[in-house]
CSV table of C-alpha atoms in Angstrom, one decimal:
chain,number,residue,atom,x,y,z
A,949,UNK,CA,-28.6,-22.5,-26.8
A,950,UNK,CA,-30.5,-19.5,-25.2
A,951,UNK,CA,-34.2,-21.3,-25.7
A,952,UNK,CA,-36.7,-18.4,-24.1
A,953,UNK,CA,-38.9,-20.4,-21.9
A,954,UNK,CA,-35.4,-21.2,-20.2
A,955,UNK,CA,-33.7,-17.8,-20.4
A,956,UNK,CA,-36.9,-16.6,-19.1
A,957,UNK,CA,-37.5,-18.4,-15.7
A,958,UNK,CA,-33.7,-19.0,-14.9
A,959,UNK,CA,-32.8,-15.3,-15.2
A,960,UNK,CA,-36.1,-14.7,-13.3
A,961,UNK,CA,-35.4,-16.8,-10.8
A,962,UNK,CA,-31.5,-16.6,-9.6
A,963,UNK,CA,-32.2,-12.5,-9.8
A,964,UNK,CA,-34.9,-12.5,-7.2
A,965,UNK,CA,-32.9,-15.1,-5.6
A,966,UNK,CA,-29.8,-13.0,-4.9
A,967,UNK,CA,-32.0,-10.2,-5.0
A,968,UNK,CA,-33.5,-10.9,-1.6
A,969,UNK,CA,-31.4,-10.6,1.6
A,970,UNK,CA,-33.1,-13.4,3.7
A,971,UNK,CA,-34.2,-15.7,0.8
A,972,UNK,CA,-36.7,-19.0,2.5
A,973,UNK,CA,-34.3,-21.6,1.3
A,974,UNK,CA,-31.8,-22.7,-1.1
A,975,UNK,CA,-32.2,-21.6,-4.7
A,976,UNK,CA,-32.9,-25.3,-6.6
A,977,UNK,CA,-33.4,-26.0,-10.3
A,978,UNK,CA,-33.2,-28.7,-12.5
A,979,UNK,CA,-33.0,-29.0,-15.9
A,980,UNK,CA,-33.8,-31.8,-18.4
A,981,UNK,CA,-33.4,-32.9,-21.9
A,982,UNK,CA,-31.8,-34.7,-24.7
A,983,UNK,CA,-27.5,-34.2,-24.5
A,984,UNK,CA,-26.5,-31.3,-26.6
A,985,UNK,CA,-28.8,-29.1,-25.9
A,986,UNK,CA,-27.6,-26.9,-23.6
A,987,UNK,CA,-28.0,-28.2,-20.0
A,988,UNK,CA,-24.4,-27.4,-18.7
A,989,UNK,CA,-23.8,-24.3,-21.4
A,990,UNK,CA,-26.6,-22.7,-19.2
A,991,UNK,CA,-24.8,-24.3,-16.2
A,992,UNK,CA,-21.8,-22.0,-16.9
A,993,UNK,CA,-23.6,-18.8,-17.5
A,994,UNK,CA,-25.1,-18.8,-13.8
A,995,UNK,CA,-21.7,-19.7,-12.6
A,996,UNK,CA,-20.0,-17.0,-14.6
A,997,UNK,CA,-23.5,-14.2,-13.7
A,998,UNK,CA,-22.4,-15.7,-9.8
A,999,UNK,CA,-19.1,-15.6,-9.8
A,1000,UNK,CA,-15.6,-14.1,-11.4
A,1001,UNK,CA,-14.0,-17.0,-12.4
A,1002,UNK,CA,-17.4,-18.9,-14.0
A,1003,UNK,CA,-17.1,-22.6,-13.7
A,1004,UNK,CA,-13.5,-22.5,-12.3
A,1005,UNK,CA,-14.3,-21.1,-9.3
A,1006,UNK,CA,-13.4,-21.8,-6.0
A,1007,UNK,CA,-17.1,-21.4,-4.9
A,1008,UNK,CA,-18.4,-23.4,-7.5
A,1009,UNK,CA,-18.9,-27.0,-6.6
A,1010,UNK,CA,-19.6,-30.0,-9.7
A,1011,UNK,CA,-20.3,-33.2,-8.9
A,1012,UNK,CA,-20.3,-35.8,-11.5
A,1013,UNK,CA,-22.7,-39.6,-11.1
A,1014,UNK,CA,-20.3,-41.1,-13.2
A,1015,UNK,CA,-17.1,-39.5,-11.7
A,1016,UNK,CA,-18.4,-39.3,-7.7
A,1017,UNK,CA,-20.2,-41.7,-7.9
A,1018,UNK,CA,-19.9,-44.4,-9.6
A,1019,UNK,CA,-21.0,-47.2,-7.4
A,1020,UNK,CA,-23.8,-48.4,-6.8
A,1021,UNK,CA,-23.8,-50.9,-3.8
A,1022,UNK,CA,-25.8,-49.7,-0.6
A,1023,UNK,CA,-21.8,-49.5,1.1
A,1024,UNK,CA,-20.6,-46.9,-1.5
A,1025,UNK,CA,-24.2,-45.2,-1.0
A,1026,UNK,CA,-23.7,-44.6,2.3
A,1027,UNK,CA,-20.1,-43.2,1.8
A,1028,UNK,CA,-21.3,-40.9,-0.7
A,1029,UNK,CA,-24.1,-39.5,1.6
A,1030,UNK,CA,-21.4,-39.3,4.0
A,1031,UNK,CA,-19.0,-37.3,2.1
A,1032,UNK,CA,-21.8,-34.7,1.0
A,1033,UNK,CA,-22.9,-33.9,4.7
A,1034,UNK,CA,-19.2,-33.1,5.2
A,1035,UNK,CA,-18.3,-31.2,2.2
A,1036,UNK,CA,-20.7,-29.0,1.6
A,1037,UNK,CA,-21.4,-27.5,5.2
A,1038,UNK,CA,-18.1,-26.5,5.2
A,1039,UNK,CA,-18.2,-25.2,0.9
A,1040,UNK,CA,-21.3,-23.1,2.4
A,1041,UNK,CA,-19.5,-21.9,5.3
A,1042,UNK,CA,-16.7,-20.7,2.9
A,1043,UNK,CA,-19.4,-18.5,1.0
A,1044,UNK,CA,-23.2,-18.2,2.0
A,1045,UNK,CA,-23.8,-17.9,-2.0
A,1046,UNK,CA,-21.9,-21.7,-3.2
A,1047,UNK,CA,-23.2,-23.0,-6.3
A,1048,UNK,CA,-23.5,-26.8,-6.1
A,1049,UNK,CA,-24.0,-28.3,-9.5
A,1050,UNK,CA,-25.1,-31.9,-9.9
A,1051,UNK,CA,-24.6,-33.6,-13.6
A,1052,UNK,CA,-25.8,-36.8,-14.7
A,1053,UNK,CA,-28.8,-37.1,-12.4
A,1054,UNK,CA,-30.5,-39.7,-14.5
A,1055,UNK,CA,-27.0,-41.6,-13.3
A,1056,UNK,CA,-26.7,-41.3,-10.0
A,1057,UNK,CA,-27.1,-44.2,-7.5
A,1058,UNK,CA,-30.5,-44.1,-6.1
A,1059,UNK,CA,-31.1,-42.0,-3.0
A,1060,UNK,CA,-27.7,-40.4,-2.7
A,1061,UNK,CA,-29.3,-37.0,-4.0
A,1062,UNK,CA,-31.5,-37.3,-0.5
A,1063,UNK,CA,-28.6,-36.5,1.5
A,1064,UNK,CA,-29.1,-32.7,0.3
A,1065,UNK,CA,-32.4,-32.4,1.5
A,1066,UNK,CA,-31.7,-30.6,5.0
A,1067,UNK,CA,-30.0,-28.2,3.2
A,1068,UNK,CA,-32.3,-26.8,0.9
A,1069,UNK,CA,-35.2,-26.7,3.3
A,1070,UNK,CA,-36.4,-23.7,4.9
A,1071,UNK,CA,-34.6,-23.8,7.6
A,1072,UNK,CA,-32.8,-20.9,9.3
A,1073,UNK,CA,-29.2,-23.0,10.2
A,1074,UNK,CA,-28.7,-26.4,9.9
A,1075,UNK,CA,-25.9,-26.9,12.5
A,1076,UNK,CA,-25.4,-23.5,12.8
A,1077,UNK,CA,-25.1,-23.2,9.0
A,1078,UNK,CA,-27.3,-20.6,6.7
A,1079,UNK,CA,-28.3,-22.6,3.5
A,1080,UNK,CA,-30.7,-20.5,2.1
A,1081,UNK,CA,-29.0,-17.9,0.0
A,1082,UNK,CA,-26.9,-21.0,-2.0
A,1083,UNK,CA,-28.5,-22.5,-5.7
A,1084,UNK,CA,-28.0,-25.9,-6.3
A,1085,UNK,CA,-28.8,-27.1,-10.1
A,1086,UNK,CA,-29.2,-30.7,-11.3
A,1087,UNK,CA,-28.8,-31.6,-14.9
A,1088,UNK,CA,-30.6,-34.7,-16.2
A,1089,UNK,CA,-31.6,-36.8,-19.5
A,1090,UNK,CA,-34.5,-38.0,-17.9
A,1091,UNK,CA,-37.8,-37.0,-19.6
A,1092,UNK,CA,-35.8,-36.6,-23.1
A,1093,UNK,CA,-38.0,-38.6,-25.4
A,1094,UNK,CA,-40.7,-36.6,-24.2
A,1095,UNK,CA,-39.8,-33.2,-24.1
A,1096,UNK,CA,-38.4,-33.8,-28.0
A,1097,UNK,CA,-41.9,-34.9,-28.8
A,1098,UNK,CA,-43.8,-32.2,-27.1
A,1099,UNK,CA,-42.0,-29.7,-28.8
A,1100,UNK,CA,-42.5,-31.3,-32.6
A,1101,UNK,CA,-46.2,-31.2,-31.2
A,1102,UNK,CA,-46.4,-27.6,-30.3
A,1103,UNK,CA,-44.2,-26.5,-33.6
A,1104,UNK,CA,-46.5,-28.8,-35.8
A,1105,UNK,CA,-49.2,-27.1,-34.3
A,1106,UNK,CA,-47.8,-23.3,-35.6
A,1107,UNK,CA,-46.3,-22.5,-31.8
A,1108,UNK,CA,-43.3,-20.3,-32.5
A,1109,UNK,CA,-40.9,-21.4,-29.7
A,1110,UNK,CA,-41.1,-17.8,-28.0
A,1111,UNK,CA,-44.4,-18.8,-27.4
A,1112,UNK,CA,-43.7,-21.8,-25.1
A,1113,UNK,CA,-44.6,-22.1,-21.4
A,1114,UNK,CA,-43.6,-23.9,-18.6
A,1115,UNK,CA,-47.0,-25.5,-18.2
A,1116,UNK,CA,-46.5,-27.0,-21.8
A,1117,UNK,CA,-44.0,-29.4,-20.6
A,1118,UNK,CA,-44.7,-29.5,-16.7
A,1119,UNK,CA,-46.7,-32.6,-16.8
A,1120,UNK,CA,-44.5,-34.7,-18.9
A,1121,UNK,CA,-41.6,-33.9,-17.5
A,1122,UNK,CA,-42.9,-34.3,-13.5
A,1123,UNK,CA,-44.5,-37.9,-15.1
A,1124,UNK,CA,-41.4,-38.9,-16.7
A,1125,UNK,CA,-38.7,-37.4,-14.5
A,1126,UNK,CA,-40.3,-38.6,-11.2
A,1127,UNK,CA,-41.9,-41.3,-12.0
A,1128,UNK,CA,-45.8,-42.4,-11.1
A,1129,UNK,CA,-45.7,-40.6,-8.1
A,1130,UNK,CA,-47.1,-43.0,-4.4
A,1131,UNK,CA,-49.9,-40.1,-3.6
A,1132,UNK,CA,-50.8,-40.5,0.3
A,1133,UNK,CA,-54.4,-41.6,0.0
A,1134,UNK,CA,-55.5,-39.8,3.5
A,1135,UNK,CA,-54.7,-37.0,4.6
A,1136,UNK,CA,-56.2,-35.3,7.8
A,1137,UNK,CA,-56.3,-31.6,8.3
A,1138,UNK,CA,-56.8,-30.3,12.2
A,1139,UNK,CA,-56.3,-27.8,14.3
A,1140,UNK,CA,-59.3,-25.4,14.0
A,1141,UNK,CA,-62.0,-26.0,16.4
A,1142,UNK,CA,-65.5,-25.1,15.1
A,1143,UNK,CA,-64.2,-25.2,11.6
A,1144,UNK,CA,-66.0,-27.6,9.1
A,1145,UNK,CA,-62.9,-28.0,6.9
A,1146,UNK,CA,-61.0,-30.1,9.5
A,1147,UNK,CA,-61.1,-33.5,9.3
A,1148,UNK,CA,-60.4,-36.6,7.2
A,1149,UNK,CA,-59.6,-36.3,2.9
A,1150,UNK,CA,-59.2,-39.1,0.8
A,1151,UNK,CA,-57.9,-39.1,-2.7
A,1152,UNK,CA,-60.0,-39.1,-5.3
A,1153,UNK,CA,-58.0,-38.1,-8.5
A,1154,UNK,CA,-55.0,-36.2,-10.5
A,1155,UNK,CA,-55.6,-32.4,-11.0
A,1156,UNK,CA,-52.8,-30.5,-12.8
A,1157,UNK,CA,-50.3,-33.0,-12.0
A,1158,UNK,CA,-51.4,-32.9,-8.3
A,1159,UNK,CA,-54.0,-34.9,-5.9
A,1160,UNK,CA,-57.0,-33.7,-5.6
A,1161,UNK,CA,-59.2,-34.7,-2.1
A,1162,UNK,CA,-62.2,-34.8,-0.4
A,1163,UNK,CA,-63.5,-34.3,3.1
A,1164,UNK,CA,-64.6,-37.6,4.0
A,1165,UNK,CA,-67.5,-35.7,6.2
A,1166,UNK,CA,-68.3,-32.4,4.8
A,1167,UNK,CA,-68.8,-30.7,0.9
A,1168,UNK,CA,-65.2,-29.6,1.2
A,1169,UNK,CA,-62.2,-30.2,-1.8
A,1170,UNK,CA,-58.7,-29.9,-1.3
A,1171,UNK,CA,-57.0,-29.7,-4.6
A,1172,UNK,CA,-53.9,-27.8,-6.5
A,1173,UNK,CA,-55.5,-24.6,-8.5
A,1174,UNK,CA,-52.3,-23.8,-10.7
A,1175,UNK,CA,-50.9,-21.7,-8.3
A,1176,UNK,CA,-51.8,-22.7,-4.8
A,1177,UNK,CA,-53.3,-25.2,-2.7
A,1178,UNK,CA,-56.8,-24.7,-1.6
A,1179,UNK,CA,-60.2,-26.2,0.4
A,1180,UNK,CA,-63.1,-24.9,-0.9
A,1181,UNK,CA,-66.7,-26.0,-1.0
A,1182,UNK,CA,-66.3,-27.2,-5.0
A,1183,UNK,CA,-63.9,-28.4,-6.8
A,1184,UNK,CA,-63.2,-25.4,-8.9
A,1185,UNK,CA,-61.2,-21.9,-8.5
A,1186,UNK,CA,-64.4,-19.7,-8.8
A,1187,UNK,CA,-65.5,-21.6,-5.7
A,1188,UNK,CA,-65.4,-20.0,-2.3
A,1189,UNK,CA,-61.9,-20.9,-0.3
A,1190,UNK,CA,-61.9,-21.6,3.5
A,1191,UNK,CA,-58.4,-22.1,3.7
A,1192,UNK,CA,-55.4,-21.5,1.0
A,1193,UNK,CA,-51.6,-22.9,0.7
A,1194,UNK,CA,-49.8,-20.4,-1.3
A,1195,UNK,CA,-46.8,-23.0,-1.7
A,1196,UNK,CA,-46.6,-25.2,-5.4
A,1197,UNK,CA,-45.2,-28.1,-3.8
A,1198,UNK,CA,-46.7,-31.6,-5.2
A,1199,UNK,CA,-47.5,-32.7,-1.9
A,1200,UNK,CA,-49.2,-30.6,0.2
A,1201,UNK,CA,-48.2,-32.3,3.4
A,1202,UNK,CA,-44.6,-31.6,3.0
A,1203,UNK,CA,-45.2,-28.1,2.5
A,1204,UNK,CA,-43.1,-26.1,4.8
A,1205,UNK,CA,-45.8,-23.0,4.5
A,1206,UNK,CA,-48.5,-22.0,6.6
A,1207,UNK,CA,-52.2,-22.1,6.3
A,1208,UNK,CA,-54.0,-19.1,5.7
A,1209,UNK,CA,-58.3,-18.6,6.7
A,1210,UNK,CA,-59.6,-14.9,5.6
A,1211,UNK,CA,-59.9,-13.2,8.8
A,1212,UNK,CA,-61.7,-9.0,8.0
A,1213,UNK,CA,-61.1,-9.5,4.2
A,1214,UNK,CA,-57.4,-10.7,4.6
A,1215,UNK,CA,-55.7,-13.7,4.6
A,1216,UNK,CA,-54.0,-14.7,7.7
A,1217,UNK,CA,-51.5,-17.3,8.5
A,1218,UNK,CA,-52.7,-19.9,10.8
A,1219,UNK,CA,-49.9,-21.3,12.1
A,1220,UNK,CA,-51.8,-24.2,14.4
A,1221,UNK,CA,-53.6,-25.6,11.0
A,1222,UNK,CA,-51.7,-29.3,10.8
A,1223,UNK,CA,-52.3,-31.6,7.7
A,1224,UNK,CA,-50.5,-34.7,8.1
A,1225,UNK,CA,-50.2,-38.4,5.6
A,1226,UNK,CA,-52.4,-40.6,7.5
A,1227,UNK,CA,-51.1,-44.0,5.5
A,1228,UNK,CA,-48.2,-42.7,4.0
A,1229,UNK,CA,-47.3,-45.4,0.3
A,1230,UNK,CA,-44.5,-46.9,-0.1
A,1231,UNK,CA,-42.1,-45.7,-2.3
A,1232,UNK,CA,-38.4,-46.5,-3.8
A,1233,UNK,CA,-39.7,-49.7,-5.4
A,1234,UNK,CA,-40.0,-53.5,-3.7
A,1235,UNK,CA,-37.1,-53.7,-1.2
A,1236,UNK,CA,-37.8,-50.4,0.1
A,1237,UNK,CA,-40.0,-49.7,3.3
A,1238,UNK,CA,-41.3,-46.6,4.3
A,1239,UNK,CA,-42.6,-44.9,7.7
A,1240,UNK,CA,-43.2,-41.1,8.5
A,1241,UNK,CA,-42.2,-40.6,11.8
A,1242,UNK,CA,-43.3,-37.2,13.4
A,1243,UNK,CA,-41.8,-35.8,16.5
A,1244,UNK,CA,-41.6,-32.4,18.6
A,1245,UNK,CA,-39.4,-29.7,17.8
A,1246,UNK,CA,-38.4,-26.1,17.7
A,1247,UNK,CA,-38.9,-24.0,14.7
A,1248,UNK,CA,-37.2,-21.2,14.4
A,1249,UNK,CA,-38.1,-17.9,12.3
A,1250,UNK,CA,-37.7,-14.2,11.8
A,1251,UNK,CA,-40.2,-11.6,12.1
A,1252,UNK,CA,-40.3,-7.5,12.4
A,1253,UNK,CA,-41.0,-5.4,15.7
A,1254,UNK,CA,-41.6,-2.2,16.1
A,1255,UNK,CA,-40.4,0.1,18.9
A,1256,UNK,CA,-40.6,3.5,20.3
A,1257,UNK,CA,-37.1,5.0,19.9
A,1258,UNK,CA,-36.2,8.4,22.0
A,1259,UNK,CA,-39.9,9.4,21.9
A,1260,UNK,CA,-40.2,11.1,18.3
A,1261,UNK,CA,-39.5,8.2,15.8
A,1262,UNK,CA,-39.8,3.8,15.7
A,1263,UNK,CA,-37.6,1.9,14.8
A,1264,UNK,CA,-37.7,-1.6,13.4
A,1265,UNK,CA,-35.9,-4.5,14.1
A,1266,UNK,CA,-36.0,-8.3,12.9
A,1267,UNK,CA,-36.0,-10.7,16.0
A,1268,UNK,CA,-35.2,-14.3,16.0
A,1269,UNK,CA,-38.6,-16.3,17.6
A,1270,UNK,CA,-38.7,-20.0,18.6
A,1271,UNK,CA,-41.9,-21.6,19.0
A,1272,UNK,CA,-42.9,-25.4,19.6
A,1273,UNK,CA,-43.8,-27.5,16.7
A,1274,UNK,CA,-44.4,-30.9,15.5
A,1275,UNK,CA,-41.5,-32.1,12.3
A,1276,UNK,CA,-41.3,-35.2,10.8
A,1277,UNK,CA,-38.9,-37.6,8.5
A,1278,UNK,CA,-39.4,-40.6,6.5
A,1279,UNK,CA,-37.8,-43.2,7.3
A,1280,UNK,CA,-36.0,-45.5,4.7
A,1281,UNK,CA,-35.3,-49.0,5.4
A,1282,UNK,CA,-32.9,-50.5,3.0
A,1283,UNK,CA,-32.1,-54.8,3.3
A,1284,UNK,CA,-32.5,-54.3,7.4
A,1285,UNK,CA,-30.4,-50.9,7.3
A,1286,UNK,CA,-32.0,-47.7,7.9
A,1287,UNK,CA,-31.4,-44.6,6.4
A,1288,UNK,CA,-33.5,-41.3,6.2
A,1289,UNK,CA,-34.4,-39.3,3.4
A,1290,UNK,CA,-37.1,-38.1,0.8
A,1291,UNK,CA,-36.7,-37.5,-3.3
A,1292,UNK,CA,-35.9,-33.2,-3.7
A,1293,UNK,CA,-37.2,-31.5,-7.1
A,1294,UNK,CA,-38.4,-28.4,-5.8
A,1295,UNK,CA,-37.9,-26.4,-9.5
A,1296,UNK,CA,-38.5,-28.0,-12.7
A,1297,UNK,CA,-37.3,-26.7,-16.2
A,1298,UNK,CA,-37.4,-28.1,-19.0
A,1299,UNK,CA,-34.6,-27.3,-22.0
């Protein structure tokens, strides 16, 4: 119990979590390793830092693969799914801050977990529901094998086990958890005119567990630097950037975040910048097929304005804007049936 690269990034994360009052989306983290090692102790200490009560409750919500869902026919999928879009609107409406905990992962009947996705996007409501100041946890054995190993490697090597980092077990865990991951081999950036870093990149290799790309036209990479995603006119961080992603997701495409170009020595978001899977892989295995559909929509956000109040002083206020924008969904077809949905893993810890 109480390993200090967990203890660490968990306490780090849920207090500037509830320590912001419009958080982006859903607190999510997900922990694997071997049983016994401390998965659901840790589990039960966010519950109890969350709420009086700990595990028991009312707010805290555990779902079991083996106990919820124990089926694994494409009937008893859809039931599941079913049950979830019903259950937890209504937990969340109960209390903005619900803790959803889901156990077993490694268990669970393929693609049921995709029926939280809405949820912990970055979206304002979701049928008039608010999402984003709940944490949802998944526990897992996947990567277990590896994550054992690693660690003999690193104490073999003299690493006292305060000095571990997430980065030390990132890649194995990402590789082993998720599985060879179906990169999109094109992907096309627009919306710039008179901007040489629009245009068409295709895939050329893995770069800290990422995709790295090149403009199919122009000297210009698109590639994962650690931190951020980023075009720049070589394929290393000391290289000028034209245009930066500050998001870690492991697709750029399905980044939720703007674009931002350096306008007078500051970054600026470019809201208009679109970068879109141009022949989206198939994923889910044989008898799944895949399509990203993309269609118009309103996005909704928040932003500050500033007004002249009696004269002498301004006063701010946050304002709710809508502007047009273009979404998009995969599409899941199942034996003739289709479903939507996409895998989730937006925080990875290992224990």
């Amino acid at each position: 119990h109480g390993q200090p690269l967990v203890y660490d990034m968990v306490t780090s994360s849920v207090r500037d979590h509830l320590g912001s009052h419009a958080p982006h989306k859903a607190l999510v983290l997900s922990f694997h390793g071997p049983p016994g090692v401390g998965k659901n102790y840790i589990s039960g200490m966010i519950a109890e830092a969350l709420f009086e009560g700990g595990l028991e409750s009312p707010y805290v919500h555990h779902y079991s693969a083996t106990r919820h869902f124990p089926h694994k026919d494409e009937e008893h999928i859809m039931q599941y799914k079913d049950m979830l879009h019903k259950e937890i609107p209504q937990q969340v409406r109960n209390c903005p801050y619900s803790l959803f905990i889901f156990d077993e992962m490694d268990k669970m009947p393929q693609n049921v977990i995709d029926a939280i996705k809405p949820f912990v996007e970055e979206n304002v409501h979701v049928d008039g529901v608010d999402y984003r100041k709940a944490t949802v946890l998944f526990l897992s054995n996947t990567a277990a094998d590896p994550i054992i190993d690693k660690t003999l490697e690193l104490r073999r090597g003299g690493a006292d086990r305060n000095s571990f980092i997430l980065k030390n077990f990132e890649q194995i865990i990402i590789k082993n958890a998720l599985g060879e991951q179906p990169w999109c081999p094109t992907l096309r950036m627009e919306g710039l005119t008179d901007n040489k870093a629009m245009g068409n990149y295709h895939r050329t290799k893995t770069i800290a567990d990422r995709p790295a790309y090149k403009n199919e036209e122009a000297d210009f990479y698109l590639f994962f630097d650690g931190s951020n995603w980023r075009i720049a006119e070589e394929q290393v961080v000391s290289a000028p950037v034209w245009l930066l992603l500050e998001d870690r997701v492991i697709r750029p495409e399905e980044s939720k975040k703007h674009w931002k170009v350096l306008v007078d020595g500051n970054w600026a978001e470019v809201p208009e910048v679109r970068l879109t899977c141009q022949d989206a892989p198939a994923v889910g295995g044989s008898h799944v097929c895949t399509k990203i559909k993309s269609y118009p929509c309103i996005e909704r956000f928040t932003e500050e304005h500033t007004d002249t109040c009696y004269f002498f002083f301004s006063c701010t206020s946050i304002r709710t804007v809508e502007r047009k924008a273009t979404c998009s969904h995969t599409q899941y077809y199942y034996l003739f049936r289709a479903v939507i949905g996409a895998s989730i893993m937006s925080t990875i810890l290992g224990i």
